[in-house]
Tab-separated table of C-alpha atoms in Angstrom:
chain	number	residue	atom	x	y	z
A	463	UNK	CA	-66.549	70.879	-33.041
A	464	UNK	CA	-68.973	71.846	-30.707
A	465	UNK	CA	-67.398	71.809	-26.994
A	466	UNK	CA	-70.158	69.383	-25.586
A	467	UNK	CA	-68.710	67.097	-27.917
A	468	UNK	CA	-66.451	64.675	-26.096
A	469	UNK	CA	-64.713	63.179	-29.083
A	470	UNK	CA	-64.604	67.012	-30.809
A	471	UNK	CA	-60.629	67.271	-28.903
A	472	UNK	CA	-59.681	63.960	-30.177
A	473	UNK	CA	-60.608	65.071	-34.111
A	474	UNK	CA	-58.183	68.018	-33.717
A	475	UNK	CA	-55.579	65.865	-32.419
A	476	UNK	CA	-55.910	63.484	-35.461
A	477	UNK	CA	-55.892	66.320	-37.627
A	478	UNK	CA	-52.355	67.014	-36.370
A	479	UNK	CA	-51.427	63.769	-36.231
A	480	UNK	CA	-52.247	62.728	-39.163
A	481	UNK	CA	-52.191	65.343	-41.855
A	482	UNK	CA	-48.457	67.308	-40.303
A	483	UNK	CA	-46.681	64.129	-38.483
A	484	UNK	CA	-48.166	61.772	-40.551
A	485	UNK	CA	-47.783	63.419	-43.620
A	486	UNK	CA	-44.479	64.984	-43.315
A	487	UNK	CA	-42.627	62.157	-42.391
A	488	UNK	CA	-43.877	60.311	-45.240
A	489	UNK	CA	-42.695	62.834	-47.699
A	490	UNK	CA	-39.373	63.189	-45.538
A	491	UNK	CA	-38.717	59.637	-45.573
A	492	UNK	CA	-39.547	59.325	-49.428
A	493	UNK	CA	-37.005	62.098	-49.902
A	494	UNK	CA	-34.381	60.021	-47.794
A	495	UNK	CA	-35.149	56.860	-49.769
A	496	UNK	CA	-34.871	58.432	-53.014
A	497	UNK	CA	-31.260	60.549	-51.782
A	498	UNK	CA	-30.258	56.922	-50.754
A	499	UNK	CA	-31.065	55.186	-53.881
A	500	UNK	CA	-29.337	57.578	-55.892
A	501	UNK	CA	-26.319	57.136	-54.167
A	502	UNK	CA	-26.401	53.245	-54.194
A	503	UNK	CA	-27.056	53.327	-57.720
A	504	UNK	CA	-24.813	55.703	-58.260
A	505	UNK	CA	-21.819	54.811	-56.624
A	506	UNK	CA	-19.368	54.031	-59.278
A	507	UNK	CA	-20.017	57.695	-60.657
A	508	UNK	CA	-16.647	58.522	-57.936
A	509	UNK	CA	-14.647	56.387	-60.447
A	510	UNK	CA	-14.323	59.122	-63.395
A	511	UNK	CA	-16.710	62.323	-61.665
A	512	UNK	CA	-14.907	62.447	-58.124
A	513	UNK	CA	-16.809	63.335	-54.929
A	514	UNK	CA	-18.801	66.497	-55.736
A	515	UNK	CA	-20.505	64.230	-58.448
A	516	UNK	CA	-20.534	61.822	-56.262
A	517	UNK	CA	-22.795	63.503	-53.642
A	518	UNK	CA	-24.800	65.081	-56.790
A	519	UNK	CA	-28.258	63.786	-54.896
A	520	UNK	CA	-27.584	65.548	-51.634
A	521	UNK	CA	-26.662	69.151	-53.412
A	522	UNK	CA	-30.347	68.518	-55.470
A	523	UNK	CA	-31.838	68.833	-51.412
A	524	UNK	CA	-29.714	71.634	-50.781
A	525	UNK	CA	-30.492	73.664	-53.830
A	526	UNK	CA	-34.216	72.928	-53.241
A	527	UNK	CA	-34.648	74.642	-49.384
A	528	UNK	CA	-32.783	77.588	-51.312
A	529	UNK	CA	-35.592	77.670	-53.769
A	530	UNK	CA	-38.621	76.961	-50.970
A	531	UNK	CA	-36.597	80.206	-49.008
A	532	UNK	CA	-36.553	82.633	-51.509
A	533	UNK	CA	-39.939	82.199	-53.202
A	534	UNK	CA	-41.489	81.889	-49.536
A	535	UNK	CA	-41.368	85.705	-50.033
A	536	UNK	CA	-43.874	85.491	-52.585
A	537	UNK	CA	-46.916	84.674	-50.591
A	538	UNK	CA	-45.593	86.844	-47.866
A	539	UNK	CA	-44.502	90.318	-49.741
A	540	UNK	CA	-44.963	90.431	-53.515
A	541	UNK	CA	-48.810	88.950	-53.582
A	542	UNK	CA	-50.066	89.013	-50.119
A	543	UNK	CA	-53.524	87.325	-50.134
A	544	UNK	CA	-56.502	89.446	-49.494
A	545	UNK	CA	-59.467	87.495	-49.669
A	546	UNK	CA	-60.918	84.209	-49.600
A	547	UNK	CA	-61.014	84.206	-53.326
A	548	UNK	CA	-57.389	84.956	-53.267
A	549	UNK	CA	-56.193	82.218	-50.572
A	550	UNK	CA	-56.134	78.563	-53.095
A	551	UNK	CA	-54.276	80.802	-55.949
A	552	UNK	CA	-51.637	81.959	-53.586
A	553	UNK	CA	-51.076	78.425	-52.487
A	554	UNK	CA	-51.100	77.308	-55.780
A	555	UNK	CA	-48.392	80.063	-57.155
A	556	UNK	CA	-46.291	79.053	-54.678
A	557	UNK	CA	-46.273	75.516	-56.124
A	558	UNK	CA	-46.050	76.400	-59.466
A	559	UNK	CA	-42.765	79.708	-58.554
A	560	UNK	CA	-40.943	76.920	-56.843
A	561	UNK	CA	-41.068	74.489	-59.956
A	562	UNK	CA	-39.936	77.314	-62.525
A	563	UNK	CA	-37.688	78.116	-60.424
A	564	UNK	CA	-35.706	74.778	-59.857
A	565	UNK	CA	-35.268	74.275	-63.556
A	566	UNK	CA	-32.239	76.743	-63.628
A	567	UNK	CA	-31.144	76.217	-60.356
A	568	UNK	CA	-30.553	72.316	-61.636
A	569	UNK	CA	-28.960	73.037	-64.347
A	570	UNK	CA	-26.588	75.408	-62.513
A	571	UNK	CA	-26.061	72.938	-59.895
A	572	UNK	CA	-25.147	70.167	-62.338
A	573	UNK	CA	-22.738	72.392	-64.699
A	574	UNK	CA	-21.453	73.195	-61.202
A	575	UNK	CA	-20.634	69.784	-59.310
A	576	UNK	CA	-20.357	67.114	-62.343
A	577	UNK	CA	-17.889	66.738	-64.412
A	578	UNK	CA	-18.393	67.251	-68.339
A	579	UNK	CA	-18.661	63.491	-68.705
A	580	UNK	CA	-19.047	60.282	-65.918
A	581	UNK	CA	-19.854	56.824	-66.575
A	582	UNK	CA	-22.178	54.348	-64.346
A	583	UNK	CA	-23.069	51.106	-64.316
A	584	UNK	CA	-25.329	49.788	-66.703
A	585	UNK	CA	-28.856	48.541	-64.301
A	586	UNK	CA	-29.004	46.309	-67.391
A	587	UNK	CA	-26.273	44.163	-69.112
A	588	UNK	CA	-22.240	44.662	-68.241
A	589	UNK	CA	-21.662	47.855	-70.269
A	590	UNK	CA	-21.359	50.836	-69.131
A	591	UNK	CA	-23.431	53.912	-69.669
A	592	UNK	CA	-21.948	57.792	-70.709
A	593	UNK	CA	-23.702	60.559	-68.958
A	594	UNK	CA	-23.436	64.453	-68.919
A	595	UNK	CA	-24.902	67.395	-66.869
A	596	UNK	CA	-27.734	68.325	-68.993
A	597	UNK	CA	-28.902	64.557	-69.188
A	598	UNK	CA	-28.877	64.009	-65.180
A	599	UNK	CA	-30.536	68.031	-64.644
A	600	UNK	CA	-32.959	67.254	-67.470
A	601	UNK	CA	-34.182	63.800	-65.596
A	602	UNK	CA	-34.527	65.951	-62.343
A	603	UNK	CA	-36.292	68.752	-63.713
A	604	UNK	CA	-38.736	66.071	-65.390
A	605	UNK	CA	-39.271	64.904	-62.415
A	606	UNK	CA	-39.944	68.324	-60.587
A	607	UNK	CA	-42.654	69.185	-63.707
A	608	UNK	CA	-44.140	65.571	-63.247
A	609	UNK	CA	-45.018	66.491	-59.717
A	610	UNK	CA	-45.987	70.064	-60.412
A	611	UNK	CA	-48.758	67.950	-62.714
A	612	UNK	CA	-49.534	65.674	-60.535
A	613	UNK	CA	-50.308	68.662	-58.001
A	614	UNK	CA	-52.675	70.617	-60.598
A	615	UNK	CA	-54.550	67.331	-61.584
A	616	UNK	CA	-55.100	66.464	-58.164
A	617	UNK	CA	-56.771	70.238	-57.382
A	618	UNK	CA	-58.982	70.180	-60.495
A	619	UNK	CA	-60.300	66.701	-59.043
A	620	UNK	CA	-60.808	67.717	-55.433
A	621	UNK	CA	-61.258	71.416	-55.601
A	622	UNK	CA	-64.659	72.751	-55.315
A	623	UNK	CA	-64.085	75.361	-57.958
A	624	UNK	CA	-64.169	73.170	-60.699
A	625	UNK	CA	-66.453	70.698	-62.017
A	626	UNK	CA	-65.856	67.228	-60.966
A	627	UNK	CA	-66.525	67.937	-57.233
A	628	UNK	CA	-69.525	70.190	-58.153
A	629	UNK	CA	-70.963	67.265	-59.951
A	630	UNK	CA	-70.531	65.405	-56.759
A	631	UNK	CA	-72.250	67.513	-54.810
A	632	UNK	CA	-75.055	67.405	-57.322
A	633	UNK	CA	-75.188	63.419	-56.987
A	634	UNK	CA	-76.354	64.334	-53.685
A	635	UNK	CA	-79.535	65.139	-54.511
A	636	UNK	CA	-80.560	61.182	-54.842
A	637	UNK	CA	-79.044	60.050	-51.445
A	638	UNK	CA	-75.983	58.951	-49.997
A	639	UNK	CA	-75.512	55.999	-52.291
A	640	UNK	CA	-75.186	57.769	-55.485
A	641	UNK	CA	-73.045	60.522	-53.604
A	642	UNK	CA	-70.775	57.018	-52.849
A	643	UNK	CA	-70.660	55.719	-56.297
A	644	UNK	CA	-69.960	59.019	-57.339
A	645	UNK	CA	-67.251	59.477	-55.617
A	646	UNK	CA	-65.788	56.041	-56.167
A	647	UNK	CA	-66.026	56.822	-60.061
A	648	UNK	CA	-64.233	60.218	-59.490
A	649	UNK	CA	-60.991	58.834	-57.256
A	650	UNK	CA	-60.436	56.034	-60.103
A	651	UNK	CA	-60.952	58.295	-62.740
A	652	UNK	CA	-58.165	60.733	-61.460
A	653	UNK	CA	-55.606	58.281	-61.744
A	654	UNK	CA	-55.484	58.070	-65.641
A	655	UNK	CA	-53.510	61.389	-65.773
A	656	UNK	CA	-51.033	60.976	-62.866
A	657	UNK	CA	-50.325	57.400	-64.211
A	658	UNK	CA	-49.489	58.947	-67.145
A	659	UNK	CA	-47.267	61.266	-66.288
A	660	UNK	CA	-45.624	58.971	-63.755
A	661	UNK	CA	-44.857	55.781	-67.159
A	662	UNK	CA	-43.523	59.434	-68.884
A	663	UNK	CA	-41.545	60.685	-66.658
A	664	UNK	CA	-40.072	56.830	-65.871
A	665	UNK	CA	-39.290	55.866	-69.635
A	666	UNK	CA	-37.610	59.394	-70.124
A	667	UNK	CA	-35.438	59.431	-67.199
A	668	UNK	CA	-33.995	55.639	-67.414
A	669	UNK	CA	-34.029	56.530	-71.148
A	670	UNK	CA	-31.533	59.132	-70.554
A	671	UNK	CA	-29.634	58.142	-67.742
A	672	UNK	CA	-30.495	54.398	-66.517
A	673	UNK	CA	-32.146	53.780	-63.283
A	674	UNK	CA	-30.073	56.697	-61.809
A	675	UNK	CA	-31.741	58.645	-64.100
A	676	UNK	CA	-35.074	57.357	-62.153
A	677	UNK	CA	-33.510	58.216	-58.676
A	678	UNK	CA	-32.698	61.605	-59.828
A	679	UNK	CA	-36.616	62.004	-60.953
A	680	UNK	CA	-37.532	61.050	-57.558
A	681	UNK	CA	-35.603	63.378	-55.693
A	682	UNK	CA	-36.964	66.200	-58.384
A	683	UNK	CA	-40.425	65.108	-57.448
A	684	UNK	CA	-39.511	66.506	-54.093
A	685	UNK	CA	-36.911	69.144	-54.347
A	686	UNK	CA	-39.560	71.698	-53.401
A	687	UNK	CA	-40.527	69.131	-50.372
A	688	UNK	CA	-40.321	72.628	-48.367
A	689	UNK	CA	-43.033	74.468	-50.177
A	690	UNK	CA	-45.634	71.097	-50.881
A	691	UNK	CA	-45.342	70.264	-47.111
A	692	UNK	CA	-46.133	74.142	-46.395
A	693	UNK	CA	-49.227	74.172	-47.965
A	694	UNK	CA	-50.125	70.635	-46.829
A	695	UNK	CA	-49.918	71.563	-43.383
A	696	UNK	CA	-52.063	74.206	-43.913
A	697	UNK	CA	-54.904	72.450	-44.188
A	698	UNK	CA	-55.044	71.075	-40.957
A	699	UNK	CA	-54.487	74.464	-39.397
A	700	UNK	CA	-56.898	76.291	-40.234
A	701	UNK	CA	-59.610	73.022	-39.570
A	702	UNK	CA	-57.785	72.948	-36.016
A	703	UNK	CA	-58.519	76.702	-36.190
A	704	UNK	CA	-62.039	76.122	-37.137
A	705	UNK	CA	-62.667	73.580	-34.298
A	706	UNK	CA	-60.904	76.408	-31.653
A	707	UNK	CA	-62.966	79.155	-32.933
A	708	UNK	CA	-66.606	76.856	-32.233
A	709	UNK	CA	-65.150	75.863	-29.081
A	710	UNK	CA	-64.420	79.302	-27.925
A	711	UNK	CA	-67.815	80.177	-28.854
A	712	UNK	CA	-66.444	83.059	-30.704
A	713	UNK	CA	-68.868	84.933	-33.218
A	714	UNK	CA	-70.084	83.201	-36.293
A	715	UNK	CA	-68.499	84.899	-38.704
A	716	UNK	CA	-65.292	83.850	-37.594
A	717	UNK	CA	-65.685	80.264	-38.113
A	718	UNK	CA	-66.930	81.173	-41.583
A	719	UNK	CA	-63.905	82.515	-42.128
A	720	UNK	CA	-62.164	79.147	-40.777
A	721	UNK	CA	-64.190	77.582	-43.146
A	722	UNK	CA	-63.492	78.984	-46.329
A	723	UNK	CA	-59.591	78.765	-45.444
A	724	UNK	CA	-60.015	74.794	-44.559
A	725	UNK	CA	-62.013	74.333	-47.930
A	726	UNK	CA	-58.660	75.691	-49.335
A	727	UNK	CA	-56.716	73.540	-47.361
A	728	UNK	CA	-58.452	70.261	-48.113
A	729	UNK	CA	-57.464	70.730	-51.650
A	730	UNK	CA	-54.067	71.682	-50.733
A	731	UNK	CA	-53.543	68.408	-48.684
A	732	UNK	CA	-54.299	66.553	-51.266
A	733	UNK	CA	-51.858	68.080	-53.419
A	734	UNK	CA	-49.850	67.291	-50.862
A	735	UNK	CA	-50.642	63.738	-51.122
A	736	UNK	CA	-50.457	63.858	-54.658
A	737	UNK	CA	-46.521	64.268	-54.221
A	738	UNK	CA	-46.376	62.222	-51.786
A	739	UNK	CA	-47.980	59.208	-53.489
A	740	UNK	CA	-46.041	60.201	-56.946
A	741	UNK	CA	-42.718	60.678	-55.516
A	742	UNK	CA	-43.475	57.064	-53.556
A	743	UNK	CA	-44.038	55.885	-56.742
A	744	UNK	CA	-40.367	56.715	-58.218
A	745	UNK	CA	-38.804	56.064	-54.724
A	746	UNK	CA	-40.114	52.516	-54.832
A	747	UNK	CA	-38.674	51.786	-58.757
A	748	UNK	CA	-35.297	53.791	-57.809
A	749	UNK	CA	-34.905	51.517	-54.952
A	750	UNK	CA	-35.643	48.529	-56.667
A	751	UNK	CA	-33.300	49.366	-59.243
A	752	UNK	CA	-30.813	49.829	-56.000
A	753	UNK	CA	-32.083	46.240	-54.786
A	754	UNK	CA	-31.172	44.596	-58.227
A	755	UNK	CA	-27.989	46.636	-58.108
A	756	UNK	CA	-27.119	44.905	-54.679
A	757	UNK	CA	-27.873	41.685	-55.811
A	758	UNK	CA	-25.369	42.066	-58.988
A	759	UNK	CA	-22.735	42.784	-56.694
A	760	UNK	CA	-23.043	40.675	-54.348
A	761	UNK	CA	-23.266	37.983	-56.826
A	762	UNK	CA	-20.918	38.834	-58.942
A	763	UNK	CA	-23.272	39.240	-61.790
A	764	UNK	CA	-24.361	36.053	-62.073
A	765	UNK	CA	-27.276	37.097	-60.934
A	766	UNK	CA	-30.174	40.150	-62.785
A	767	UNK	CA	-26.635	40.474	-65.581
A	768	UNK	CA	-29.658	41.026	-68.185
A	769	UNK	CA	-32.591	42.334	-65.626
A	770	UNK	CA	-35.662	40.909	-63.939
A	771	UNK	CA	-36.974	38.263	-65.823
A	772	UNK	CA	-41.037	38.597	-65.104
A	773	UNK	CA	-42.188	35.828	-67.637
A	774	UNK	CA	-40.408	33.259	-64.603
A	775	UNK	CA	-43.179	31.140	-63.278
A	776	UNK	CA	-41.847	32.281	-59.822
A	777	UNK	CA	-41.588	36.004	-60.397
A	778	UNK	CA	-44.707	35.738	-62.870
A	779	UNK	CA	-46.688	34.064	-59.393
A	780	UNK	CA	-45.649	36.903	-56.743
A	781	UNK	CA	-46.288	39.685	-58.735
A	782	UNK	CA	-49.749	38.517	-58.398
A	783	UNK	CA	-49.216	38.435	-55.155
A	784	UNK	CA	-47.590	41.759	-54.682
A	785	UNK	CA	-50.714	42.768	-56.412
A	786	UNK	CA	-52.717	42.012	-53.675
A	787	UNK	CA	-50.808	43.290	-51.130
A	788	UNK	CA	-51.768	47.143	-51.186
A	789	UNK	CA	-55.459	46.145	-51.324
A	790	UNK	CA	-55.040	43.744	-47.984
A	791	UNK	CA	-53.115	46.610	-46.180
A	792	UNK	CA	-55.979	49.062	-46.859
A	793	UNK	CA	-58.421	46.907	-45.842
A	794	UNK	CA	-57.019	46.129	-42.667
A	795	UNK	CA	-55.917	49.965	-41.836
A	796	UNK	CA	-59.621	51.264	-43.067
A	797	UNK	CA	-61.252	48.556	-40.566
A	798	UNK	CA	-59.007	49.553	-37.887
A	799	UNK	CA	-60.480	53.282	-38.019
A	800	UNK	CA	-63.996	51.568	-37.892
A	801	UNK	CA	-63.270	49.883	-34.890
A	802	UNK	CA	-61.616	52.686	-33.372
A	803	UNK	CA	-64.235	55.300	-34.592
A	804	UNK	CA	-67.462	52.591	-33.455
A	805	UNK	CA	-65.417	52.189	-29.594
A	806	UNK	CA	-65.266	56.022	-29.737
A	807	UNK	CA	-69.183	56.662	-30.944
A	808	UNK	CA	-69.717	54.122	-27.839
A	809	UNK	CA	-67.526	56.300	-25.455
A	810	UNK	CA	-69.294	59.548	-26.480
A	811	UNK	CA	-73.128	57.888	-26.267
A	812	UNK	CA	-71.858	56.710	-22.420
A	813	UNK	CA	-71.259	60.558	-21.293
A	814	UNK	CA	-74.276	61.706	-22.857
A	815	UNK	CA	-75.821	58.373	-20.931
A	816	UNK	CA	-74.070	59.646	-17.496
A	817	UNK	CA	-74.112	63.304	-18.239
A	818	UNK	CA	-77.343	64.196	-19.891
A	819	UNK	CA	-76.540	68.083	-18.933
A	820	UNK	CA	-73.968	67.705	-21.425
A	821	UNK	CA	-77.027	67.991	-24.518
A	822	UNK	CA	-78.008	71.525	-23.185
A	823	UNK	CA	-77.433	74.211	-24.449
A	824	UNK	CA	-75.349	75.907	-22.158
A	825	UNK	CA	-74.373	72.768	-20.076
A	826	UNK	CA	-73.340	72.802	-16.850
A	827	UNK	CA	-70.712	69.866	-16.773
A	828	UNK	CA	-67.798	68.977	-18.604
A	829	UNK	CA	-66.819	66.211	-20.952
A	830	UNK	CA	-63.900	63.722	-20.704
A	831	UNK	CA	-62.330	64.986	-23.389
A	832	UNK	CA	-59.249	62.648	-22.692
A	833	UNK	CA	-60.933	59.501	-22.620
A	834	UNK	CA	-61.971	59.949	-26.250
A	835	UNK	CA	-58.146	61.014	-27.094
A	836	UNK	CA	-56.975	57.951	-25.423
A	837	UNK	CA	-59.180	55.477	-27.644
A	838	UNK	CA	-57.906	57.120	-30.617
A	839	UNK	CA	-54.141	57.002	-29.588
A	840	UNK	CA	-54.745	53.080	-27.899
A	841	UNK	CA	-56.170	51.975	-31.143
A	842	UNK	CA	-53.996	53.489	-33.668
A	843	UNK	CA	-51.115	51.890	-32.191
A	844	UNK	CA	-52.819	48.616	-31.353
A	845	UNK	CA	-53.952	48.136	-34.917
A	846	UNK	CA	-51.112	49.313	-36.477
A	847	UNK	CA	-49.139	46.199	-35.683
A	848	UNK	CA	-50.747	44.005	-38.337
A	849	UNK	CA	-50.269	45.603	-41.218
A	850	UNK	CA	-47.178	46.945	-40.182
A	851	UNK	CA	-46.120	43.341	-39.628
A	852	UNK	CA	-47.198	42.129	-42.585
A	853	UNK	CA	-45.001	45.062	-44.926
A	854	UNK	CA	-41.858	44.324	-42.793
A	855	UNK	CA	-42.404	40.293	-43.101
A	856	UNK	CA	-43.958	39.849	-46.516
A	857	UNK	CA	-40.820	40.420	-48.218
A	858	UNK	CA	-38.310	39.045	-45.801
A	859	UNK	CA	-40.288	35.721	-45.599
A	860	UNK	CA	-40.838	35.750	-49.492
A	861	UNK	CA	-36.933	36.030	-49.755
A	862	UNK	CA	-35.982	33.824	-47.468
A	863	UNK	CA	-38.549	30.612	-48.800
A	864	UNK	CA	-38.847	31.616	-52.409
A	865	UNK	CA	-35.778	33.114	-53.363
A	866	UNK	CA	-34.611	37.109	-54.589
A	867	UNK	CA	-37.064	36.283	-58.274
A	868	UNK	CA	-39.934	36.004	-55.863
A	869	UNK	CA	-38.973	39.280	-53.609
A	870	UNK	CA	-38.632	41.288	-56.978
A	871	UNK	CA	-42.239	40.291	-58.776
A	872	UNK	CA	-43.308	40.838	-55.236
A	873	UNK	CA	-42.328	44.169	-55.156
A	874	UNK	CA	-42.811	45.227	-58.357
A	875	UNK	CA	-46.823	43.953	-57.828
A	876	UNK	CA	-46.977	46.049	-54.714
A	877	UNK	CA	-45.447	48.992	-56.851
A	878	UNK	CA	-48.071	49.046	-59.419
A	879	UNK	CA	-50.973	48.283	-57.510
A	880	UNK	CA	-50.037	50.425	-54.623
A	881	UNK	CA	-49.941	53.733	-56.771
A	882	UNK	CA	-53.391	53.586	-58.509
A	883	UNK	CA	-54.842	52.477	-55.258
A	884	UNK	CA	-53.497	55.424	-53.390
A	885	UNK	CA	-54.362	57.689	-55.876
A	886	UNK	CA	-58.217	56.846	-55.896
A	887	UNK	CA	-58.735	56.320	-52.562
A	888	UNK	CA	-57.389	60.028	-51.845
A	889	UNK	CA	-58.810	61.551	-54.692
A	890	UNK	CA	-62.208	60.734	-53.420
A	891	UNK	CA	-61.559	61.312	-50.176
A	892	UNK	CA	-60.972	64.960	-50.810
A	893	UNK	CA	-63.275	65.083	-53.341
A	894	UNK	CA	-65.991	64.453	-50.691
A	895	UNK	CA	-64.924	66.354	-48.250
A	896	UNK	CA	-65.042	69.738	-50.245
A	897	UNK	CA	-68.273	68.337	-52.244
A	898	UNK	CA	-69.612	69.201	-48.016
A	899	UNK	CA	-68.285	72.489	-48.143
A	900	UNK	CA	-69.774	73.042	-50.953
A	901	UNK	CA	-73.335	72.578	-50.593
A	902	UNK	CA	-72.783	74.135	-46.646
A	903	UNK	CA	-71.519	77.426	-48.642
A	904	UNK	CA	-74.541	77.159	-50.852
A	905	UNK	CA	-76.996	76.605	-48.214
């Protein structure tokens, strides 16, 4: 962050872009997709529950900016935070308020807008299936604990105040290549738990009400969307902070301060991430479920009457394939950053090349800050085209050569693959980050 730093702009611009645009319209879309699904699946529900039942997803948002409003207050009023010590709990309270919270506020809103008893579609077979308010509230509410889980499992793993990151900051003391296997070991190791809770929350929901039962867990994952993306974006803003206050040249105890709150907010965004990659997770099945929904209609049930066969040769083949297809995406995006970051390191060497003032201490001239900016922005769209391509394509092709058995092994490979993937690779990520911060502090 230093101001002779020509690429030191550019990193607070990513920051933004990434962690609060990026970010938040991942979790916004997810919440879409999982209101949507729920009301594909659940469209027959208008037959015997009438229209408030019928728009049951959409008063599950509602209720949840309620909840985010009121215990805003919390943070702000009742427990104001008043040191450094105080700053993760208070985050963390206001995760855990807005969970308790929702559990009564579901079941108020479901006594409230469904009817004593509906009936839906059967995903499977040409029954029927008999639901109530406490069964669709209860899959919600599991749901909005699952996340809560999800949230705490992903602090203890990436918070420096607890032991696995401290341990990674002691693998340090061998090199950088233990530090890396470390940290590799850590990510994949913090996906046993949210898997768990994810197969949990999956078999209880369609347990009690079918896959709409599994839609209505998704959109609990991210009733309290308002708080998680609150304390996601907070990370950023106080590293954005950080970067201001060394630019500024402002006294060092300042960006001490900065630093203390960003160590916070590294574990916070990947809580954030933890939602966002858990509530994917039930978006993806509830919108499959909608998929093989379609396709009964459409058909006329002669098609998915008795589900997804995966023992098919053809659906057994691409979900293989779908298997593979997180790990190709990843590799592509991850190389694209290399390539961008490698033409940036290149940019920066050339000013220090033509500016050599620029290495004093107090220098005389000025960086290009916006040439540095524009590589970043260039690239990310540049490279983005590929894999982008290849998740818009993959299944349209698939469908249109191989048939709607091949687009549903495909996407159920992608599903389970795609979730522990995620969940390691951002584990670690955060993991290493505070592991930094940590020995910094301690120096």
């Amino acid at each position: 962050d230093a101001p002779r730093t020509p690429a030191t702009i550019a990193d607070n611009v990513g920051d933004n872009v990434g962690d609060v645009a990026g970010m938040g319209s991942d979790l916004f879309g997810s919440f879409a997709e999982s209101t949507c699904a729920a009301l594909v699946i659940g469209n027959s529900i208008g037959l015997t529950g009438g229209w408030d039942s019928m728009v049951f997803p959409i008063i599950l948002s509602a209720v949840g900016i309620i909840v985010c409003m009121i215990c805003s207050f919390i943070a702000t009023h009742i427990w104001p935070v008043r040191s450094e010590a105080q700053v993760e709990s208070a985050l963390k309270t206001q995760l855990i308020s807005t969970t308790l919270l929702m559990i009564p506020a579901v079941f108020l809103a479901a006594e409230a807008f469904l009817p004593a008893e509906f009936d839906i579609k059967a995903t499977v077979g040409s029954g029927t299936v008999t639901l109530h308010p406490d069964e669709a509230a209860t899959c919600v509410i599991m749901g909005a604990v699952g996340g809560l889980v999800i949230g705490l499992i992903t602090e203890y793993y990436t918070s420096h105040s607890y032991k696995p990151v401290r341990e990674l900051a002691d693998s340090c003391k061998t090199g950088a290549a233990t530090n890396m296997i470390y940290g590799i070991a850590l990510g994949y190791k913090s996906c046993v738990i949210p898997v768990v809770v994810l197969a949990s929350v999956v078999y209880g929901s369609f347990s009690l009400c079918d896959m709409y039962g599994v839609s209505l867990a998704a959109i609990g994952f991210l009733t309290n969307l308002a708080t998680g993306l609150t304390i996601d974006v907070y990370g950023p803003v106080c590293d954005n902070a950080g970067g201001i206050a060394e630019m500024a040249e402002l006294d060092s105890y300042v960006r001490d301060k900065t630093d203390a709150l960003d160590a916070a907010g590294n574990t916070t965004a990947a809580i954030g991430k933890g939602f966002a990659i858990g509530s994917a997770a039930l978006v993806s099945l509830a919108l499959f479920g909608a998929f093989v929904t379609r396709i009964r209609n459409a058909s006329g049930d002669t098609l998915f009457l008795n589900g997804v066969n995966m023992l098919e040769p053809l659906t057994f083949a691409f979900l293989i394939i779908g298997g593979m297809i997180p790990f190709s995406f990843a590799a592509m995006t991850m190389k694209s950053v290399g390539l961008a970051a490698m033409e940036m390191v290149y940019e920066v060497q050339r000013q220090f090349d033509e500016k050599p003032h620029l290495l004093d201490a107090n220098p005389t001239e000025r960086p290009d800050y916006d040439a540095c900016i524009a590589i970043s922005t260039k690239a990310s769209l540049r490279e983005m085209i590929a894999p982008g391509a290849m998740v818009i394509f993959t299944p349209l092709l698939t469908g249109i050569f191989f048939g709607v058995n091949a687009v549903c092994g495909l996407l159920v490979g992608s599903l389970v693959a795609s979730v522990q993937l995620a969940i390691s690779m951002s584990n670690s990520g955060g993991a290493w980050d505070n592991a930094k911060k940590y020995i910094e502090k301690a120096s």
